[in-house]
Structure formats: C-alpha cells, structure tokens
mmCIF file with all atom_site columns, C-alpha atoms in Angstrom:
data_model
loop_
_atom_site.group_PDB
_atom_site.id
_atom_site.type_symbol
_atom_site.label_atom_id
_atom_site.label_alt_id
_atom_site.label_comp_id
_atom_site.label_asym_id
_atom_site.label_entity_id
_atom_site.label_seq_id
_atom_site.pdbx_PDB_ins_code
_atom_site.Cartn_x
_atom_site.Cartn_y
_atom_site.Cartn_z
_atom_site.occupancy
_atom_site.B_iso_or_equiv
_atom_site.pdbx_formal_charge
_atom_site.auth_seq_id
_atom_site.auth_comp_id
_atom_site.auth_asym_id
_atom_site.auth_atom_id
_atom_site.pdbx_PDB_model_num
ATOM 1  C CA . MET S 1 1  ? -0.327 -0.317 -0.026 1.00 61.00 ? 1  MET S CA 1
ATOM 2  C CA . ARG S 1 2  ? 1.670  4.163  -0.643 1.00 67.00 ? 2  ARG S CA 1
ATOM 3  C CA . ILE S 1 3  ? 0.760  5.960  1.826  1.00 68.00 ? 3  ILE S CA 1
ATOM 4  C CA . ARG S 1 4  ? 1.363  9.441  0.281  1.00 65.00 ? 4  ARG S CA 1
ATOM 5  C CA . SER S 1 5  ? 0.469  12.339 3.073  1.00 67.00 ? 5  SER S CA 1
ATOM 6  C CA . GLN S 1 6  ? -1.233 11.666 6.249  1.00 73.00 ? 6  GLN S CA 1
ATOM 7  C CA . LYS S 1 7  ? -4.712 12.564 5.326  1.00 79.00 ? 7  LYS S CA 1
ATOM 8  C CA . ILE S 1 8  ? -5.737 8.820  5.696  1.00 78.00 ? 8  ILE S CA 1
ATOM 9  C CA . PHE S 1 9  ? -5.182 8.350  8.728  1.00 75.00 ? 9  PHE S CA 1
ATOM 10 C CA . LYS S 1 10 ? -6.801 11.687 9.394  1.00 77.00 ? 10 LYS S CA 1
ATOM 11 C CA . SER S 1 11 ? -9.768 10.985 7.344  1.00 82.00 ? 11 SER S CA 1
ATOM 12 C CA . GLY S 1 12 ? -9.905 7.666  9.886  1.00 79.00 ? 12 GLY S CA 1
ATOM 13 C CA . LYS S 1 13 ? -9.886 5.062  7.220  1.00 81.00 ? 13 LYS S CA 1
ATOM 14 C CA . ILE S 1 14 ? -6.314 3.553  8.380  1.00 81.00 ? 14 ILE S CA 1
ATOM 15 C CA . ALA S 1 15 ? -6.008 3.456  12.334 1.00 84.00 ? 15 ALA S CA 1
ATOM 16 C CA . GLY S 1 16 ? -2.731 2.900  11.978 1.00 84.00 ? 16 GLY S CA 1
ATOM 17 C CA . ALA S 1 17 ? 0.338  1.694  9.872  1.00 84.00 ? 17 ALA S CA 1
ATOM 18 C CA . ALA S 1 18 ? 4.777  0.638  10.461 1.00 83.00 ? 18 ALA S CA 1
ATOM 19 C CA . SER S 1 19 ? 6.608  0.392  7.644  1.00 80.00 ? 19 SER S CA 1
ATOM 20 C CA . ASP S 1 20 ? 10.644 0.101  7.110  1.00 76.00 ? 20 ASP S CA 1
ATOM 21 C CA . VAL S 1 21 ? 10.735 0.606  3.001  1.00 73.00 ? 21 VAL S CA 1
ATOM 22 C CA . PHE S 1 22 ? 10.560 3.482  1.505  1.00 71.00 ? 22 PHE S CA 1
ATOM 23 C CA . GLU S 1 23 ? 10.072 4.971  -2.150 1.00 70.00 ? 23 GLU S CA 1
ATOM 24 C CA . THR S 1 24 ? 13.357 7.010  -1.198 1.00 67.00 ? 24 THR S CA 1
ATOM 25 C CA . GLU S 1 25 ? 15.496 5.116  0.518  1.00 62.00 ? 25 GLU S CA 1
ATOM 26 C CA . PRO S 1 26 ? 17.495 5.549  2.704  1.00 55.00 ? 26 PRO S CA 1
ATOM 27 C CA . SER S 1 27 ? 15.212 6.651  4.561  1.00 61.00 ? 27 SER S CA 1
ATOM 28 C CA . LEU S 1 28 ? 12.927 9.665  4.335  1.00 65.00 ? 28 LEU S CA 1
ATOM 29 C CA . LYS S 1 29 ? 13.724 13.293 4.873  1.00 72.00 ? 29 LYS S CA 1
ATOM 30 C CA . ARG S 1 30 ? 13.189 14.415 8.481  1.00 75.00 ? 30 ARG S CA 1
ATOM 31 C CA . GLU S 1 31 ? 10.110 16.814 6.888  1.00 76.00 ? 31 GLU S CA 1
ATOM 32 C CA . HIS S 1 32 ? 7.840  14.521 5.686  1.00 75.00 ? 32 HIS S CA 1
ATOM 33 C CA . PRO S 1 33 ? 4.268  14.425 6.369  1.00 75.00 ? 33 PRO S CA 1
ATOM 34 C CA . LEU S 1 34 ? 4.419  10.737 7.728  1.00 75.00 ? 34 LEU S CA 1
ATOM 35 C CA . LEU S 1 35 ? 7.145  11.520 10.301 1.00 77.00 ? 35 LEU S CA 1
ATOM 36 C CA . ASN S 1 36 ? 4.765  13.485 12.170 1.00 78.00 ? 36 ASN S CA 1
ATOM 37 C CA . CYS S 1 37 ? 1.920  11.599 12.298 1.00 81.00 ? 37 CYS S CA 1
ATOM 38 C CA . PRO S 1 38 ? 1.563  10.059 15.339 1.00 83.00 ? 38 PRO S CA 1
ATOM 39 C CA . ASN S 1 39 ? -0.250 6.185  14.302 1.00 84.00 ? 39 ASN S CA 1
ATOM 40 C CA . MET S 1 40 ? 2.836  5.690  11.928 1.00 83.00 ? 40 MET S CA 1
ATOM 41 C CA . ILE S 1 41 ? 5.765  4.339  13.135 1.00 85.00 ? 41 ILE S CA 1
ATOM 42 C CA . VAL S 1 42 ? 8.647  3.963  11.134 1.00 81.00 ? 42 VAL S CA 1
ATOM 43 C CA . LEU S 1 43 ? 11.486 1.615  11.390 1.00 77.00 ? 43 LEU S CA 1
ATOM 44 C CA . PRO S 1 44 ? 14.307 1.427  9.802  1.00 70.00 ? 44 PRO S CA 1
ATOM 45 C CA . ILE S 1 45 ? 15.779 -1.108 7.946  1.00 66.00 ? 45 ILE S CA 1
ATOM 46 C CA . TRP S 1 46 ? 18.011 -3.784 9.832  1.00 63.00 ? 46 TRP S CA 1
ATOM 47 C CA . VAL S 1 47 ? 18.573 -5.991 7.291  1.00 59.00 ? 47 VAL S CA 1
ATOM 48 C CA . LYS S 1 48 ? 20.002 -4.451 4.808  1.00 59.00 ? 48 LYS S CA 1
ATOM 49 C CA . HIS S 1 49 ? 23.135 -3.451 7.248  1.00 57.00 ? 49 HIS S CA 1
ATOM 50 C CA . PRO S 1 50 ? 24.027 -6.963 9.138  1.00 61.00 ? 50 PRO S CA 1
ATOM 51 C CA . ARG S 1 51 ? 26.406 -6.830 11.857 1.00 63.00 ? 51 ARG S CA 1
ATOM 52 C CA . THR S 1 52 ? 30.165 -7.685 11.534 1.00 63.00 ? 52 THR S CA 1
#
C-alpha cells in the first residue's frame, strides 16, 4: 500500500501503520509529513546492514 500523506490517517480509514520500506531510501527526510503522524511507526531497514 502506498501512503503519501497523513490525510488517510486523519480521515479514519486507517487507524495506524508501520513501515520499513519507502520510495526514497535509505530513509525519509526529517520534514516528511508521515514522520510527524502520531499513528505511523517508521522503522529503519536492518536487513541491509548486517552486523559483522
């Protein structure tokens, strides 16, 4: 599912979401509206950076 703005959360259609995959990698810019959405959990990609 693509979530491009926090409007879908405010509308009540989705109560919350979590993601570790984004269109722009390695991560979203700090200004991205989803990072300020209280019911969105943003996780880093750990699989790409294994411990050695």
